[in-house]
Each structure stands twice: as structure tokens, then as C-alpha cells.
GROMACS .gro file of C-alpha atoms in nm:
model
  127
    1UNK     CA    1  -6.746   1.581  -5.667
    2UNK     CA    2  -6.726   1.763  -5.298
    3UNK     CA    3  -6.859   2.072  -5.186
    4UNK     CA    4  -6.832   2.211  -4.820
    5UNK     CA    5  -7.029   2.532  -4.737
    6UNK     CA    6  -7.345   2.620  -4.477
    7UNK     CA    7  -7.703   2.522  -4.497
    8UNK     CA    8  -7.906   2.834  -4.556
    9UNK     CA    9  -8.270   2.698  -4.412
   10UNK     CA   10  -8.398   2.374  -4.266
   11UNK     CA   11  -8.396   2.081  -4.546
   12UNK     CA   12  -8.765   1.991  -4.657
   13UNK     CA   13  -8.836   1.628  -4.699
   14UNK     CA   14  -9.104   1.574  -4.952
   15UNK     CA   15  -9.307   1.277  -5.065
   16UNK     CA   16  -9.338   1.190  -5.452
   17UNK     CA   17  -9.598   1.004  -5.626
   18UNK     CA   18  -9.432   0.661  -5.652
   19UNK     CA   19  -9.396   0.643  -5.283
   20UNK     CA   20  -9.004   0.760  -5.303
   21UNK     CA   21  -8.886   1.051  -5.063
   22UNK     CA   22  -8.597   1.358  -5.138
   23UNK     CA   23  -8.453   1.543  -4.896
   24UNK     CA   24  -8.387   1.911  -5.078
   25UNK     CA   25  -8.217   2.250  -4.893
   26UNK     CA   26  -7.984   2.517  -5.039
   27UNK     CA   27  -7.594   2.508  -4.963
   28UNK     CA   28  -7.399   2.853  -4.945
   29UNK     CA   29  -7.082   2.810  -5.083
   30UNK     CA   30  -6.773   3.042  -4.985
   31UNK     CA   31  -6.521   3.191  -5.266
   32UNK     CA   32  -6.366   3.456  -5.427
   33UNK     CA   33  -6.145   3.597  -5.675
   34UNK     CA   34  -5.905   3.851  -5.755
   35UNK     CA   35  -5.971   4.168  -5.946
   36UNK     CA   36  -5.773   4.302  -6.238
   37UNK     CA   37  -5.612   4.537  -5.998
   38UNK     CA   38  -5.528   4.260  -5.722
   39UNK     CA   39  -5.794   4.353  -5.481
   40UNK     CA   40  -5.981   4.013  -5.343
   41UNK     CA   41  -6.364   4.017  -5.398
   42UNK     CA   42  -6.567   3.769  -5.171
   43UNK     CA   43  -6.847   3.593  -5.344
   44UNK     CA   44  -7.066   3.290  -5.222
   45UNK     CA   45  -7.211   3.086  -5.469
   46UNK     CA   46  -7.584   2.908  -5.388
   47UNK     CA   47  -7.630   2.552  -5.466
   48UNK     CA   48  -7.961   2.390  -5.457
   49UNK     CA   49  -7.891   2.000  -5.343
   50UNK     CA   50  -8.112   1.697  -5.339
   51UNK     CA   51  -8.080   1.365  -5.116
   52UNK     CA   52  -8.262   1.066  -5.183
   53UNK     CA   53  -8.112   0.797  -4.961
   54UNK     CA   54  -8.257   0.855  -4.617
   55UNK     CA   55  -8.532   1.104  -4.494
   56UNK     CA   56  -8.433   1.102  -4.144
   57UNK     CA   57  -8.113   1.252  -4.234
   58UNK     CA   58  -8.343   1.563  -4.243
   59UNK     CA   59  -8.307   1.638  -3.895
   60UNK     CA   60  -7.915   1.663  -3.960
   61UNK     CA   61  -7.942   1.903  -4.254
   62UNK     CA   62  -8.063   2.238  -4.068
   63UNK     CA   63  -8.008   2.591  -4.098
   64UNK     CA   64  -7.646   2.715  -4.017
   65UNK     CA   65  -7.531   2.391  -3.987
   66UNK     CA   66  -7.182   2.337  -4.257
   67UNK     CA   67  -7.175   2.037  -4.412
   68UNK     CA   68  -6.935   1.825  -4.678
   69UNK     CA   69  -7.114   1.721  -4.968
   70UNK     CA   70  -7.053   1.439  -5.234
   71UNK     CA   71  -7.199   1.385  -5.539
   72UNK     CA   72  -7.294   1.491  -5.880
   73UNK     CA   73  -7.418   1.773  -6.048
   74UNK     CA   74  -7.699   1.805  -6.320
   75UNK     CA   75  -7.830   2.055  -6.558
   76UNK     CA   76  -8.195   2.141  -6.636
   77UNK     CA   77  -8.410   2.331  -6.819
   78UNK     CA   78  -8.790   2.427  -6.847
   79UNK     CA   79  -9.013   2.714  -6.903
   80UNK     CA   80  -9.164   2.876  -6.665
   81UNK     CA   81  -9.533   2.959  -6.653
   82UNK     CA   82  -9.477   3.302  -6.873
   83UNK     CA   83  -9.292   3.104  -7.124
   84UNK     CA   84  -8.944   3.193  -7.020
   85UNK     CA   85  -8.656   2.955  -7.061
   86UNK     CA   86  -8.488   2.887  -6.735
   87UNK     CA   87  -8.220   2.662  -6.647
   88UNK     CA   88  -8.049   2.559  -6.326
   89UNK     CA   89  -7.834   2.327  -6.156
   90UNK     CA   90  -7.880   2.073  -5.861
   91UNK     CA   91  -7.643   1.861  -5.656
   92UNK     CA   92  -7.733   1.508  -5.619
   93UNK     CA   93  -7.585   1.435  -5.245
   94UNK     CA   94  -7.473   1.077  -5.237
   95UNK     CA   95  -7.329   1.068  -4.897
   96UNK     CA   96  -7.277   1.391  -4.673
   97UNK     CA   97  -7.034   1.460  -4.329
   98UNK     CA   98  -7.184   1.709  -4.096
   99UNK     CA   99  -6.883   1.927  -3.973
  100UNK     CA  100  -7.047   2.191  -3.717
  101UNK     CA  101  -7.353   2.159  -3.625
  102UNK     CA  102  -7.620   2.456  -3.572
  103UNK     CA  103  -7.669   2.637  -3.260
  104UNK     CA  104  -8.068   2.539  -3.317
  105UNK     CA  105  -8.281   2.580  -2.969
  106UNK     CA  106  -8.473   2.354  -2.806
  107UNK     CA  107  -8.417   2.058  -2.983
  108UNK     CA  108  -8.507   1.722  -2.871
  109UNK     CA  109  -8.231   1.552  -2.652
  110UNK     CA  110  -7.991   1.367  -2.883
  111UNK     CA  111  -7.815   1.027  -2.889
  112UNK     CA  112  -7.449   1.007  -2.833
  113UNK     CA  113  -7.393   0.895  -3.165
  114UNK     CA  114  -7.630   1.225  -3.296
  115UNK     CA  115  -7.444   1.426  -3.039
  116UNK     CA  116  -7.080   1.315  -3.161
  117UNK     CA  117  -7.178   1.398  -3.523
  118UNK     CA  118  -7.337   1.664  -3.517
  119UNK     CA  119  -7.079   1.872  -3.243
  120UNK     CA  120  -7.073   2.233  -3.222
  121UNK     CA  121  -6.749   2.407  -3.344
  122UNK     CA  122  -6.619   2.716  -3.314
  123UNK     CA  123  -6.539   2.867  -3.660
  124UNK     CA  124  -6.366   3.176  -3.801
  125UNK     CA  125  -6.572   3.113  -4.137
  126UNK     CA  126  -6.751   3.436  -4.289
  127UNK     CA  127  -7.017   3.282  -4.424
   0.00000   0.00000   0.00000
């Protein structure tokens, strides 16, 4: 599966028990629909993704930058701490392409490989 939309806050890399790493942050995804009378109604759709492959890649995945996503998606369910039934979806990133990067501040000076990747593009995109 692909997805494409914007990275809506800095990824957060954390450390499990068995020594493994994850990479999670929230995509916003762009779309809409038509109404019954023809009128189109924006609506962007939140994903919650995971990726386990490489914690560096952390310092690619930052707020406002868009990003192509591919993967899988999986369903879960729990209760929360009231005893409520919840459910959710996440989207297992197996390999990602960085297509604008963020207009972050003071970052560190980059590599011209980190530079050519992660080039700034000007966008008409709403979102």
C-alpha cells in the first residue's frame, strides 16, 4: 500500500524492552468527496504510522515535512483504562521517500546526500 500526505509533529523514536527501536509520528492525509448536491467537501484523514527499520531515519521524519509511505495497515483493539472498547489503525512503513522537506530552523548542517533528499519544494498543497 502507498500513502503520501504531511507529517503533523516530529517522529518519536522509542526504545522497547527487547532492545528493538520504532520510529512512530502521525501522517495527515489530503481528500475529499462530493456532496449529494455536487459541492466538493475537503477532508484530511490522520494516520498514525510506525517504522521499525532504522532510528536515524528520525531526523528525516519531522514536522511539515510530506512524505510517500509504503506499507501495510493493521487493526487493533483494547480497552482503555475506563473499560471502553477502542480500536484503531496503524501503518507499518516499510520503506518511505521524503518529497519536500520542512522549513525546520537551525538545524545541523547536512550532507549532500541529506541535502539532495530531503530538498525544499515549493507546493500549492492545502494541507
Amino acid at each position: 500500500m502507498e500513502i503520501t500526505g504531511r507529517i503533523t509533529r516530529d517522529a518519536v523514536v522509542t526504545a522497547l524492552k527487547d532492545e528493538r527501536t520504532v520510529i512512530n509520528f502521525n501522517l495527515a492525509v489530503p481528500g475529499g468527496y462530493k456532496d449529494k448536491n455536487g459541492t466538493w467537501v475537503d477532508r484530511t484523514e490522520f494516520v498514525r504510522c510506525a517504522y521499525w527499520l532504522n532510528a536515524g531515519a528520525a531526523r528525516l521524519l519531522t514536522k511539515g515535512t510530506v512524505v510517500q509511505l509504503y506499507g501495510r495497515i493493521s487493526a487493533s483493539v483494547w480497552h482503555s483504562s475506563d473499560g471502553e472498547a477502542k480500536a484503531g489503525l496503524r501503518f507499518h512503513t516499510s520503506a518511505f521517500k521524503v518529497i519536500a522537506g520542512s522549513a525546520k530552523k537551525n538545524e545541523p548542517a547536512k550532507s549532500q546526500q541529506e541535502q539532495t533528499a530531503t530538498k525544499e519544494v515549493d507546493d500549492d498543497l492545502p494541507f
